[in-house]
Short mmCIF file of C-alpha atoms and ligand atoms in Angstrom, two decimals:
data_model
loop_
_atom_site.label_atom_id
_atom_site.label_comp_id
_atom_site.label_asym_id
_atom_site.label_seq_id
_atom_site.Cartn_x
_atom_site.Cartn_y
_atom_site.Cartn_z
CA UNK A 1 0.00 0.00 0.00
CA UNK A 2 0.99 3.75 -0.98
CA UNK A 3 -0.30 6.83 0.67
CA UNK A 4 1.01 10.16 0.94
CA UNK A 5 1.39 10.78 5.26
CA UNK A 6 1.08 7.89 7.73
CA UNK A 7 -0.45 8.14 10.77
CA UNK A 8 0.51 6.51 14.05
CA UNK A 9 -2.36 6.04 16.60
CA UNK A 10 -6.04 7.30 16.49
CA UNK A 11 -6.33 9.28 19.26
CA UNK A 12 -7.33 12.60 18.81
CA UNK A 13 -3.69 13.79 17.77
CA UNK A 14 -4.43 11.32 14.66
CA UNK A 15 -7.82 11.45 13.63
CA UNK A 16 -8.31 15.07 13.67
CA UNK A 17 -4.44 14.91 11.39
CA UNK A 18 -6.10 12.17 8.79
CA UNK A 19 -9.51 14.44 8.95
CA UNK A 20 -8.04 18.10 8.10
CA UNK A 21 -5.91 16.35 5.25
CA UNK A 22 -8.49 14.38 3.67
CA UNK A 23 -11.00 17.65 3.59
CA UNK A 24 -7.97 19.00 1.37
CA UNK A 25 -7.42 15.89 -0.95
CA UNK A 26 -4.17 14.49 1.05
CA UNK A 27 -4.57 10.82 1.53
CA UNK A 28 -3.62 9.28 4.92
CA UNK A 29 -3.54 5.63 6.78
CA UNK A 30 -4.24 5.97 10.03
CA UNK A 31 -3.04 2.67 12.27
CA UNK A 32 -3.80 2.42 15.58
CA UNK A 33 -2.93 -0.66 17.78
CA UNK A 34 -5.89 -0.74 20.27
CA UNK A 35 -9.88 -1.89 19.15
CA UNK A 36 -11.76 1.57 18.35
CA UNK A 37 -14.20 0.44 21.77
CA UNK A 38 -10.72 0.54 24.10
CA UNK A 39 -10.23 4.20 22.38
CA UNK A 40 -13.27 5.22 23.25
CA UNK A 41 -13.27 3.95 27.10
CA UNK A 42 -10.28 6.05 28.24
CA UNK A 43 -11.80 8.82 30.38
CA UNK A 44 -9.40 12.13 30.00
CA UNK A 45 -9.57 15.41 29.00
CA UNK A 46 -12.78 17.67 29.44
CA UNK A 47 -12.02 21.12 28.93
CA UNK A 48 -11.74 22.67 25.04
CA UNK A 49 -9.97 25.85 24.37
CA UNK A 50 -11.74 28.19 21.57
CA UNK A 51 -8.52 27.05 19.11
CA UNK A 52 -9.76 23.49 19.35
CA UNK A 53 -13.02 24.16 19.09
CA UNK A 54 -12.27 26.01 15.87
CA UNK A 55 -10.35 23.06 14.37
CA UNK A 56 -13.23 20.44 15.27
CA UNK A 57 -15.53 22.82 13.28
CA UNK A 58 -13.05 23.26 10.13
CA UNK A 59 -12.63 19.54 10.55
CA UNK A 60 -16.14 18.76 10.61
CA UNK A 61 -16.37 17.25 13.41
CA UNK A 62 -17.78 19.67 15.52
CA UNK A 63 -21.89 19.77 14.94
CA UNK A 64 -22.61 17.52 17.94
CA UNK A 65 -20.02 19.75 20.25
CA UNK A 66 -21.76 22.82 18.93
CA UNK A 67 -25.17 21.61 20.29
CA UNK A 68 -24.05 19.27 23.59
CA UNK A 69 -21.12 21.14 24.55
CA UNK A 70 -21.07 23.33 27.85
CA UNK A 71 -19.62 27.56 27.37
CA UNK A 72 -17.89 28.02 30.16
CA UNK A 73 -17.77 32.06 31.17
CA UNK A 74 -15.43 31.29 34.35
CA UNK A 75 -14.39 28.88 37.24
CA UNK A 76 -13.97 28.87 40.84
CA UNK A 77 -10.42 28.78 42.89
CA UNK A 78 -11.21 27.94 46.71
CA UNK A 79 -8.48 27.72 49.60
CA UNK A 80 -8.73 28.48 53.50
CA UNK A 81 -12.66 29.59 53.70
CA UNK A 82 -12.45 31.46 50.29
CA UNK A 83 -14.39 31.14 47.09
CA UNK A 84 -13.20 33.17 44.31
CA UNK A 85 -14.31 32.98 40.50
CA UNK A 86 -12.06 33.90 37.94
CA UNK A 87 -14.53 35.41 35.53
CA UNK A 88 -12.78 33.85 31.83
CA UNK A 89 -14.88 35.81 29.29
CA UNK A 90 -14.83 39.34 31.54
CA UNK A 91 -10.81 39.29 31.88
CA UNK A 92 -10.02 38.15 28.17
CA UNK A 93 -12.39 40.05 26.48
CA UNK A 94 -14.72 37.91 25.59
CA UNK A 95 -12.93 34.35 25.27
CA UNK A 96 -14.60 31.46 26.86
CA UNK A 97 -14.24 27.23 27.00
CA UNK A 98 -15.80 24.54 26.15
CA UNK A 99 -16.63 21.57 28.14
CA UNK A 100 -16.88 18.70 26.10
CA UNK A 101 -15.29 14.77 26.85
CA UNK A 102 -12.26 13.96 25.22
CA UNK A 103 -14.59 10.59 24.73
CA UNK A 104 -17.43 12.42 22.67
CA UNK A 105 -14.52 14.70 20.91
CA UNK A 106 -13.29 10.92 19.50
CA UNK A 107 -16.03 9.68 19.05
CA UNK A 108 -17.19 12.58 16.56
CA UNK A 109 -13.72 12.40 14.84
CA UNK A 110 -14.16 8.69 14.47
CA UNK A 111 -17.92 8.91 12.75
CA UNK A 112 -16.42 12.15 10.47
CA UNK A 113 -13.76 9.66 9.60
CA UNK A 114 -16.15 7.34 8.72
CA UNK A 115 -18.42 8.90 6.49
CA UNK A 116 -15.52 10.44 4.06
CA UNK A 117 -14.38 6.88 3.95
CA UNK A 118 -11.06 7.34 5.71
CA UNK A 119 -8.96 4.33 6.29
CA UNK A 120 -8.49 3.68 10.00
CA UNK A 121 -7.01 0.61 10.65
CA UNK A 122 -7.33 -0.59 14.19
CA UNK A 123 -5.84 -3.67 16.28
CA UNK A 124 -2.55 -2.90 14.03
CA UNK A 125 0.33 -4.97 16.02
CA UNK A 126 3.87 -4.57 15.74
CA UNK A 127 3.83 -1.14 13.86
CA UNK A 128 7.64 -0.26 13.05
CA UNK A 129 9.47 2.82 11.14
CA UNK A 130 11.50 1.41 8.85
CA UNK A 131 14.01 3.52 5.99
CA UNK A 132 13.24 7.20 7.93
CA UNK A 133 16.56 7.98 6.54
CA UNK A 134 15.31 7.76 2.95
CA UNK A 135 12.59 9.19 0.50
CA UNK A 136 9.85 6.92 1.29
CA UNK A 137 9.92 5.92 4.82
CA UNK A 138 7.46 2.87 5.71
CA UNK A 139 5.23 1.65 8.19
CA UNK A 140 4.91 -1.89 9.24
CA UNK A 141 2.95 -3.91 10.68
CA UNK A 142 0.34 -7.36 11.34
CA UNK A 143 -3.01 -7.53 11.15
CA UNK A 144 -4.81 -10.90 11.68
CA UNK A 145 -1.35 -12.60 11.35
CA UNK A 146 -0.37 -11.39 8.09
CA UNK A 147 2.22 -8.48 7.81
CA UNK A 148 1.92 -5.29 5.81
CA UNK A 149 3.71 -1.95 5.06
CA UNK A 150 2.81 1.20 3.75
CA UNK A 151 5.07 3.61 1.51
CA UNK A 152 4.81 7.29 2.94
CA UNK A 153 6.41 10.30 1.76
CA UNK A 154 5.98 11.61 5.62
CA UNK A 155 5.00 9.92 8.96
CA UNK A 156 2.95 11.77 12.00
CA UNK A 157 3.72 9.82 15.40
CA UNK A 158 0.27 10.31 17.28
CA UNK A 159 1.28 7.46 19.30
CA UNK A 160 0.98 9.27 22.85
CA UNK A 161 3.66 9.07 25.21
CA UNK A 162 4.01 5.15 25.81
CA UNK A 163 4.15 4.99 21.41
CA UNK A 164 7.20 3.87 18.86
CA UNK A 165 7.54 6.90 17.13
CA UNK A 166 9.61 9.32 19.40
CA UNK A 167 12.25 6.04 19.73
CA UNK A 168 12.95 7.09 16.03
CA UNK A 169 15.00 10.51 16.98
CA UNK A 170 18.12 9.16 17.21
CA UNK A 171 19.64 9.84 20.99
CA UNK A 172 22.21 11.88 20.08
CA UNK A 173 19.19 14.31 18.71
CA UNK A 174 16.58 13.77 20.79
CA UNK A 175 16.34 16.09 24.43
CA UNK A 176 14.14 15.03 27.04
CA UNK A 177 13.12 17.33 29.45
CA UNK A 178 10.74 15.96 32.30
CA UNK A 179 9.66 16.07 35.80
CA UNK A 180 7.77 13.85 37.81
CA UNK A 181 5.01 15.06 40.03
CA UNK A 182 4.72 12.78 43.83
CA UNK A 183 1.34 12.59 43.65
CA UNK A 184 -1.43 11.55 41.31
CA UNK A 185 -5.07 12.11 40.74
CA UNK A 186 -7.44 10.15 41.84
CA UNK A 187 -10.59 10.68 39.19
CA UNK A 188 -14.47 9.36 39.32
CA UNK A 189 -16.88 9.89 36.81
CA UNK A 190 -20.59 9.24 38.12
CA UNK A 191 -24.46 9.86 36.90
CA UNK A 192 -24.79 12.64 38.61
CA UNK A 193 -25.43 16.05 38.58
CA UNK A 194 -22.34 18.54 38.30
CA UNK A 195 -22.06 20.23 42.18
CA UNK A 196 -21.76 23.44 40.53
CA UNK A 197 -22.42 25.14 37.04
CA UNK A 198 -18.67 26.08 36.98
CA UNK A 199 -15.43 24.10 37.46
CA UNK A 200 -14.20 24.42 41.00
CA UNK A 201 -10.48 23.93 41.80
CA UNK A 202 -9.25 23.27 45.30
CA UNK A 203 -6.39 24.21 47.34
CA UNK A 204 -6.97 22.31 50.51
CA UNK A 205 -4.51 21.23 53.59
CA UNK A 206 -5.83 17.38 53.28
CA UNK A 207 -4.62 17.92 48.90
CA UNK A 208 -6.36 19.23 45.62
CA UNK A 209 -9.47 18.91 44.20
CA UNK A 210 -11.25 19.41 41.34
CA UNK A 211 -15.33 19.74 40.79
CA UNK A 212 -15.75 18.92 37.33
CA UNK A 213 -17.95 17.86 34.67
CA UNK A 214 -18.76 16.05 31.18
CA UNK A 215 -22.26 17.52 31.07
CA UNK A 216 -25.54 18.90 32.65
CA UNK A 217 -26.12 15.18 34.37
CA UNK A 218 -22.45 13.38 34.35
CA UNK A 219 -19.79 14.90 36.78
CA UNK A 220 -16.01 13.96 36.78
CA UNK A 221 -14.57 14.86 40.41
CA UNK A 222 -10.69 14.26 41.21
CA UNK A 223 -8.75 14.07 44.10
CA UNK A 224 -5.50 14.02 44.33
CA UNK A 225 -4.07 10.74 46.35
CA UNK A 226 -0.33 9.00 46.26
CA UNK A 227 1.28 8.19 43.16
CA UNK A 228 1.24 5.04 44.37
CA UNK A 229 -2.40 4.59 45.83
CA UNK A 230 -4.37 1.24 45.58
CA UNK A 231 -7.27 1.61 43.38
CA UNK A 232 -9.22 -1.40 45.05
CA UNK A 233 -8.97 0.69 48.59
CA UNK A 234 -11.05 3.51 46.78
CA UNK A 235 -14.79 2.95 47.69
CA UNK A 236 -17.15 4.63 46.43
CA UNK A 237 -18.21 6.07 49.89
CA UNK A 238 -14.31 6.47 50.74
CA UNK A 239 -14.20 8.76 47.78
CA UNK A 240 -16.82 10.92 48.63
CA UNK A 241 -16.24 11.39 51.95
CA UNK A 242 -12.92 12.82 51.05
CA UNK A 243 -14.02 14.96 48.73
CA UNK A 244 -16.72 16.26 50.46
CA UNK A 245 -14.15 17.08 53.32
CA UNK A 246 -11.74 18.98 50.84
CA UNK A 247 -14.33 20.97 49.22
CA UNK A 248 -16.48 24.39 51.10
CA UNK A 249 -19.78 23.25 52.90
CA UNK A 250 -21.84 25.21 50.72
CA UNK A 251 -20.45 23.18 47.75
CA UNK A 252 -20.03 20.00 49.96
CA UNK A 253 -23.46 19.99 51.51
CA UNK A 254 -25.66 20.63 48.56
CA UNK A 255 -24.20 18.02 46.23
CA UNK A 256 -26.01 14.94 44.77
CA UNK A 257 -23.61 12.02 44.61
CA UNK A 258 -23.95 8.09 43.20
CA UNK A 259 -22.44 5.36 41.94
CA UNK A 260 -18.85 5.73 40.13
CA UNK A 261 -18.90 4.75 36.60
CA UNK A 262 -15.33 4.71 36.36
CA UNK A 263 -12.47 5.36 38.66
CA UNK A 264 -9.13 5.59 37.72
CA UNK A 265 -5.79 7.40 39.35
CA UNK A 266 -3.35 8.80 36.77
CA UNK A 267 0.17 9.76 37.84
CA UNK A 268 1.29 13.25 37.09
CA UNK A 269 3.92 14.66 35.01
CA UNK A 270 5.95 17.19 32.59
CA UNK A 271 7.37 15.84 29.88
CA UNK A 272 9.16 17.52 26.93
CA UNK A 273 10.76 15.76 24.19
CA UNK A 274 12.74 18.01 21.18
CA UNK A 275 13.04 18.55 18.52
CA UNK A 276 9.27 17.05 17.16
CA UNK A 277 10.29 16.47 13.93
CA UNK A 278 13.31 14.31 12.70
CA UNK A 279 13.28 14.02 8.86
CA UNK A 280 10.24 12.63 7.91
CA UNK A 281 8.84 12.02 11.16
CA UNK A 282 7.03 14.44 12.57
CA UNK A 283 5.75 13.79 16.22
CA UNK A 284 2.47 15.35 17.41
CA UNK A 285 0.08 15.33 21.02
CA UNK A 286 1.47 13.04 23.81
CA UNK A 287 4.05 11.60 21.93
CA UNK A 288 5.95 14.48 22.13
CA UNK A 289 5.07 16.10 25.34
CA UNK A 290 3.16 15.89 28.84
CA UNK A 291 0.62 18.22 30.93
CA UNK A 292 -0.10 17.62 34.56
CA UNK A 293 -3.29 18.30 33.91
CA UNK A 294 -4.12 20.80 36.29
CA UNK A 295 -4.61 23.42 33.64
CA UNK A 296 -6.28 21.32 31.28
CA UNK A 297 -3.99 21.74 28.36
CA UNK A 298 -3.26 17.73 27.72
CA UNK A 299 -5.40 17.55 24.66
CA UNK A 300 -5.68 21.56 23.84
CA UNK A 301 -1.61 21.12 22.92
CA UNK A 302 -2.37 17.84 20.62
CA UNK A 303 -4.79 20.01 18.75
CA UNK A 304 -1.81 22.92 18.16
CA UNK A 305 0.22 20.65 17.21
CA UNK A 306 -1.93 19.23 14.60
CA UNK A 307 -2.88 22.80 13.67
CA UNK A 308 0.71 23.62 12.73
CA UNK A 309 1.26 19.88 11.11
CA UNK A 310 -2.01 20.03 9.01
CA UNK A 311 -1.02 23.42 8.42
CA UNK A 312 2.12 22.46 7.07
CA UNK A 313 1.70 19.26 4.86
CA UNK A 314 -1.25 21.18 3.14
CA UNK A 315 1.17 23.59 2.15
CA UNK A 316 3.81 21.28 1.07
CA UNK A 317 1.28 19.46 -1.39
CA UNK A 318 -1.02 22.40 -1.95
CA UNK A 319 2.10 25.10 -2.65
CA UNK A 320 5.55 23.07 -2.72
CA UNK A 321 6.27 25.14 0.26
CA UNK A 322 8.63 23.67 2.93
CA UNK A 323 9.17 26.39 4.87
CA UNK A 324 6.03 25.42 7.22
CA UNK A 325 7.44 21.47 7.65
CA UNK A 326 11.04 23.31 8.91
CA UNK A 327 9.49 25.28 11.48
CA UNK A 328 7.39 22.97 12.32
CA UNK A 329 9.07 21.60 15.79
CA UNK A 330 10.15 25.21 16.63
CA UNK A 331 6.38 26.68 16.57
CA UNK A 332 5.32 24.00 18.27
CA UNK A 333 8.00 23.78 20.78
CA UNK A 334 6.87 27.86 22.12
CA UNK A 335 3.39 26.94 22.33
CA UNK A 336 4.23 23.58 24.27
CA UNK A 337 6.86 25.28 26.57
CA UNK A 338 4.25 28.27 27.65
CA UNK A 339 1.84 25.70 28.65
CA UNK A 340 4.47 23.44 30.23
CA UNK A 341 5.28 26.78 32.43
CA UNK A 342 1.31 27.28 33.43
CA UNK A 343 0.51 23.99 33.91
CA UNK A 344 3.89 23.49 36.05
CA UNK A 345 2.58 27.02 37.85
CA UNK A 346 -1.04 26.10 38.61
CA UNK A 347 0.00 22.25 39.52
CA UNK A 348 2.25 23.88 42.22
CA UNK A 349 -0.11 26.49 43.43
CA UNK A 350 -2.55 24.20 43.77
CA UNK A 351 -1.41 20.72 44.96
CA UNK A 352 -0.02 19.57 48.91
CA UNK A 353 3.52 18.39 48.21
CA UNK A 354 4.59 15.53 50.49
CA UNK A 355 7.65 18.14 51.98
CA UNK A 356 5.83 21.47 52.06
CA UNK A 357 7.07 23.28 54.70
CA UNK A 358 5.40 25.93 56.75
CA UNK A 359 7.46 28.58 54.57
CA UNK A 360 6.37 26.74 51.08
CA UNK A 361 2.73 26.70 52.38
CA UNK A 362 2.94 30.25 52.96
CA UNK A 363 4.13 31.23 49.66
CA UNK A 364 1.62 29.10 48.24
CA UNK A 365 -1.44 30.80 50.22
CA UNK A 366 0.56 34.64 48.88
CA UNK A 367 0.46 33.16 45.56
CA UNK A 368 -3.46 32.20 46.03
CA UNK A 369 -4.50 35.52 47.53
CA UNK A 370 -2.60 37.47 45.51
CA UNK A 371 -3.69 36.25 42.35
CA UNK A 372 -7.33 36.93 43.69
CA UNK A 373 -6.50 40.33 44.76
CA UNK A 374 -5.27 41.62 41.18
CA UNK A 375 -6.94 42.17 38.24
CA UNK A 376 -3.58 41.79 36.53
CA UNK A 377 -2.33 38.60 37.58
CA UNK A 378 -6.29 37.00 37.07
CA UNK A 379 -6.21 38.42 33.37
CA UNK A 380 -3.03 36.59 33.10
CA UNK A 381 -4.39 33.45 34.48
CA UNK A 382 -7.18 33.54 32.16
CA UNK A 383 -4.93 34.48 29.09
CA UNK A 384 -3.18 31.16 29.70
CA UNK A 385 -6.43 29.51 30.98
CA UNK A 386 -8.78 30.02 27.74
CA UNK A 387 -5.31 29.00 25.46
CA UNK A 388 -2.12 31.10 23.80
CA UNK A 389 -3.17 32.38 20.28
CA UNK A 390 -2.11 29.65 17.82
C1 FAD B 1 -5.37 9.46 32.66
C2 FAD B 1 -5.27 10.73 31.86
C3 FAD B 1 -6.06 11.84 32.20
C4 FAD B 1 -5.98 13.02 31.44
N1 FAD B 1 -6.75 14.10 31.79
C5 FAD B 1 -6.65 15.22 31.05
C6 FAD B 1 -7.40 16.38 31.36
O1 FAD B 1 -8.18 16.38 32.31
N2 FAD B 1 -7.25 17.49 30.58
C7 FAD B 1 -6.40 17.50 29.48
O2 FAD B 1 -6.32 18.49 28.75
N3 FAD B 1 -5.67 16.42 29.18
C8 FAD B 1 -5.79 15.31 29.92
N4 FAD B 1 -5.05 14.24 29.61
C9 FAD B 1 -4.19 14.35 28.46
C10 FAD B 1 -4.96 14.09 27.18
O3 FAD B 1 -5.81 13.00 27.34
C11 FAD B 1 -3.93 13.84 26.10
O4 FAD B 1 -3.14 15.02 25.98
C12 FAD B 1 -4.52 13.47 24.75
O5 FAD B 1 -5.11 12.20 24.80
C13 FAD B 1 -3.43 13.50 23.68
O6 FAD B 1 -3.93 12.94 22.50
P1 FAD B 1 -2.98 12.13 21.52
O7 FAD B 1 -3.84 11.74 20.38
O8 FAD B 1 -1.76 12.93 21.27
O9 FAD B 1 -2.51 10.86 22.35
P2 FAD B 1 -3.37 9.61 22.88
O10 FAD B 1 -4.75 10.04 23.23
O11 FAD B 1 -2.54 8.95 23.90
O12 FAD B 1 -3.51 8.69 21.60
C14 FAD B 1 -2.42 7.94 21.12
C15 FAD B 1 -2.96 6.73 20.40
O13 FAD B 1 -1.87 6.00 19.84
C16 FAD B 1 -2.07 4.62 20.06
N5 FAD B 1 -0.78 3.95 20.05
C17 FAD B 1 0.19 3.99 20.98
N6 FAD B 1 1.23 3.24 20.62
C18 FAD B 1 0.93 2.73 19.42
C19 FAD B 1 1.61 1.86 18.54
N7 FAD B 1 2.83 1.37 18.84
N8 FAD B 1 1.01 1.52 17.38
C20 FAD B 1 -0.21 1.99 17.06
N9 FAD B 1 -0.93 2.81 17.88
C21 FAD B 1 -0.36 3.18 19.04
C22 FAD B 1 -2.76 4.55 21.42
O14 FAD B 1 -3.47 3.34 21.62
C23 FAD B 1 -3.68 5.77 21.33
O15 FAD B 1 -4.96 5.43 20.82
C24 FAD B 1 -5.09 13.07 30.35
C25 FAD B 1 -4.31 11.97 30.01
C26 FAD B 1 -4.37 10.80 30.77
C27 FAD B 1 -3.49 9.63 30.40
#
């Protein structure tokens, strides 16, 4: 088989790459070694900046987020007795978010992939690079037993962070950049309705947590808990009890709660790998880089990246230009970096560290009530919050 870019993994990074490329005649193969129901059942990100949103729409994927997706004006920050909102749409003149599951944003790329007839290949084993250091790269791999390989003139790595393609950057190349977070998050999504209209973040002495949502009648709540924590030691009632006692009464008291349909703890980190493209491998999303996500900027970054990549393969067939491939890793890499630094910032403000101090908790209360006191230092939290211009 021939096709023009090969795609590694169908996450979102991948999907949304194949979709933009197709709508402008570039063929893709997109193979992804997972079944598309395994996809789907990861529970992640929740929060969509207005870039993203614009991409699903120019992707056409984005009629069902248009209708069942949440605005969001603004969010609450809570620590000691105090409730503050940071008012999104007031401080950036007029920018907002979307909640909307990283599930249902999959789903919608999956069915737009669908119905244009793009080839998604899933439960691909084994997939390989071979020949990067030539003009057509490949990509192997088996299916039912048999093995195949595709001729590209370019390969996207969408494979997330645990993925093949960033092993391709020779070491001598490749700089990894990364810190590891000792703590994790402790998420459950449940039936129920969302304890507030608004997100509500938590700095509390017991840890963080987070009030959020996936719509009017499903919440997603996290707390966060040892890296190391035992999932099968999280009841249901354990869970809420230690929410409840992280988060204000008003909030606490008044909120409906139920069975979890899905509990999970995932381990935090930062994680920057450079440069993201090496030849004809360009790496996009996860694979090359990692959010704590207390800012919610996981998925927000894979859609950048795939704005620049589309972007630049659609003018490479479209224009000969190659200008947009070379810069590719460097205007990614100042996009990633800025939302390394807030999510790095607001992971820190936010979060008990096992060897706080009395003089780190301080500075971390300051930080709190000093970013509530000033307009300025709010409008720059909601700059960062609502997404850096593309
Ligand atoms: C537990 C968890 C919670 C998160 N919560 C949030 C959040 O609240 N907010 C936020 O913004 N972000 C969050 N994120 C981050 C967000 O989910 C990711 O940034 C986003 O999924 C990145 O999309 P991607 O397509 O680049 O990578 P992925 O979604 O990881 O997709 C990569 C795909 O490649 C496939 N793959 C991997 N290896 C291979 C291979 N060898 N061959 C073929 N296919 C392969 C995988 O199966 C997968 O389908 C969370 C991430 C995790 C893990």
């Amino acid at each position: 088989m021939r096709t023009q870019v090969g795609i590694i993994g169908a996450g979102p990074s991948g999907l949304l790459l194949s979709q933009l490329l197709h709508l402008q005649g570039i063929d893709s193969v997109v193979l992804e070694r997972r079944t598309p129901g395994y996809v789907l059942g990861r529970i992640r990100a929740g929060v969509l900046e207005q870039g993203m949103v614009d991409l699903l729409n120019a992707a056409q994927a984005g009629e069902r987020m248009n209708k069942e997706g949440l605005v969001h004006d603004g969010f609450e920050i809570c620590f000691g007795d105090r409730r503050h909102r940071i008012d999104l749409k007031e401080l950036t003149g007029g920018d907002t978010v979307m909640v909307y599951g990283q599930t249902e944003v999959t789903k919608d790329l999956m069915d737009a992939r669908e119905a244009l007839g793009g080839l998604v290949i899933y439960e691909a084993e084994n997939v390989d690079i071979v020949d990067l250091d030539g003009e057509t790269p490949k990509l192997t791999y088996r299916k039912d037993g048999v093995d195949h390989e595709i001729v590209c003139d370019y390969i996207a790595g969408c494979d997330g962070y645990h993925g093949i393609s960033r092993r391709h950057i020779p070491e001598n190349i490749l700089k990894i950049h990364e810190r590891v977070y000792p703590f994790g998050w402790l998420g459950v999504l449940s039936e129920t309705r969302p304890a507030s209209d608004e997100l509500i973040y938590v700095n509390h002495w017991r840890g963080f947590a987070l009030c959020s949502m996936r719509s009017t009648t499903r919440s997603r709540y996290y707390i966060q808990c040892a890296f190391d924590e035992d999932l099968e030691e999280w009841t249901d009632d354990r869970f809420w009890d230690e929410l409840r006692a992280r988060l204000p009464n008003s909030v606490a008291e008044n909120m409906e709660i139920g069975p979890s349909i899905e509990k999970s703890i995932a381990p935090l980190r930062s994680f920057v790998a450079e440069p993201m493209r090496h030849g004809r491998l360009f790496l996009a999303g996860d694979a090359a880089h990692i959010v704590p996500p207390t800012g919610a900027k996981g998925l927000n970054l894979a859609a950048s990246d795939i704005h620049y990549l589309s972007s630049a393969l659609i003018g490479y067939y479209k224009q000969q230009r190659t200008d947009l491939m070379d810069g590719y890793s460097e205007k990614c890499l100042n996009r990633v970096w800025k939302a390394e630094r807030f999510s790095w910032w607001m992971t820190t403000i936010m979060h008990r560290f096992p060897d706080q101090n009395s003089f780190d908790r301080g500075i971390q209360l300051a930080e709190l009530d000093y970013l509530c006191g000033s307009q300025s230092a709010q409008a720059s939290f909601a700059e960062n919050y609502v997404g850096l211009p593309y």
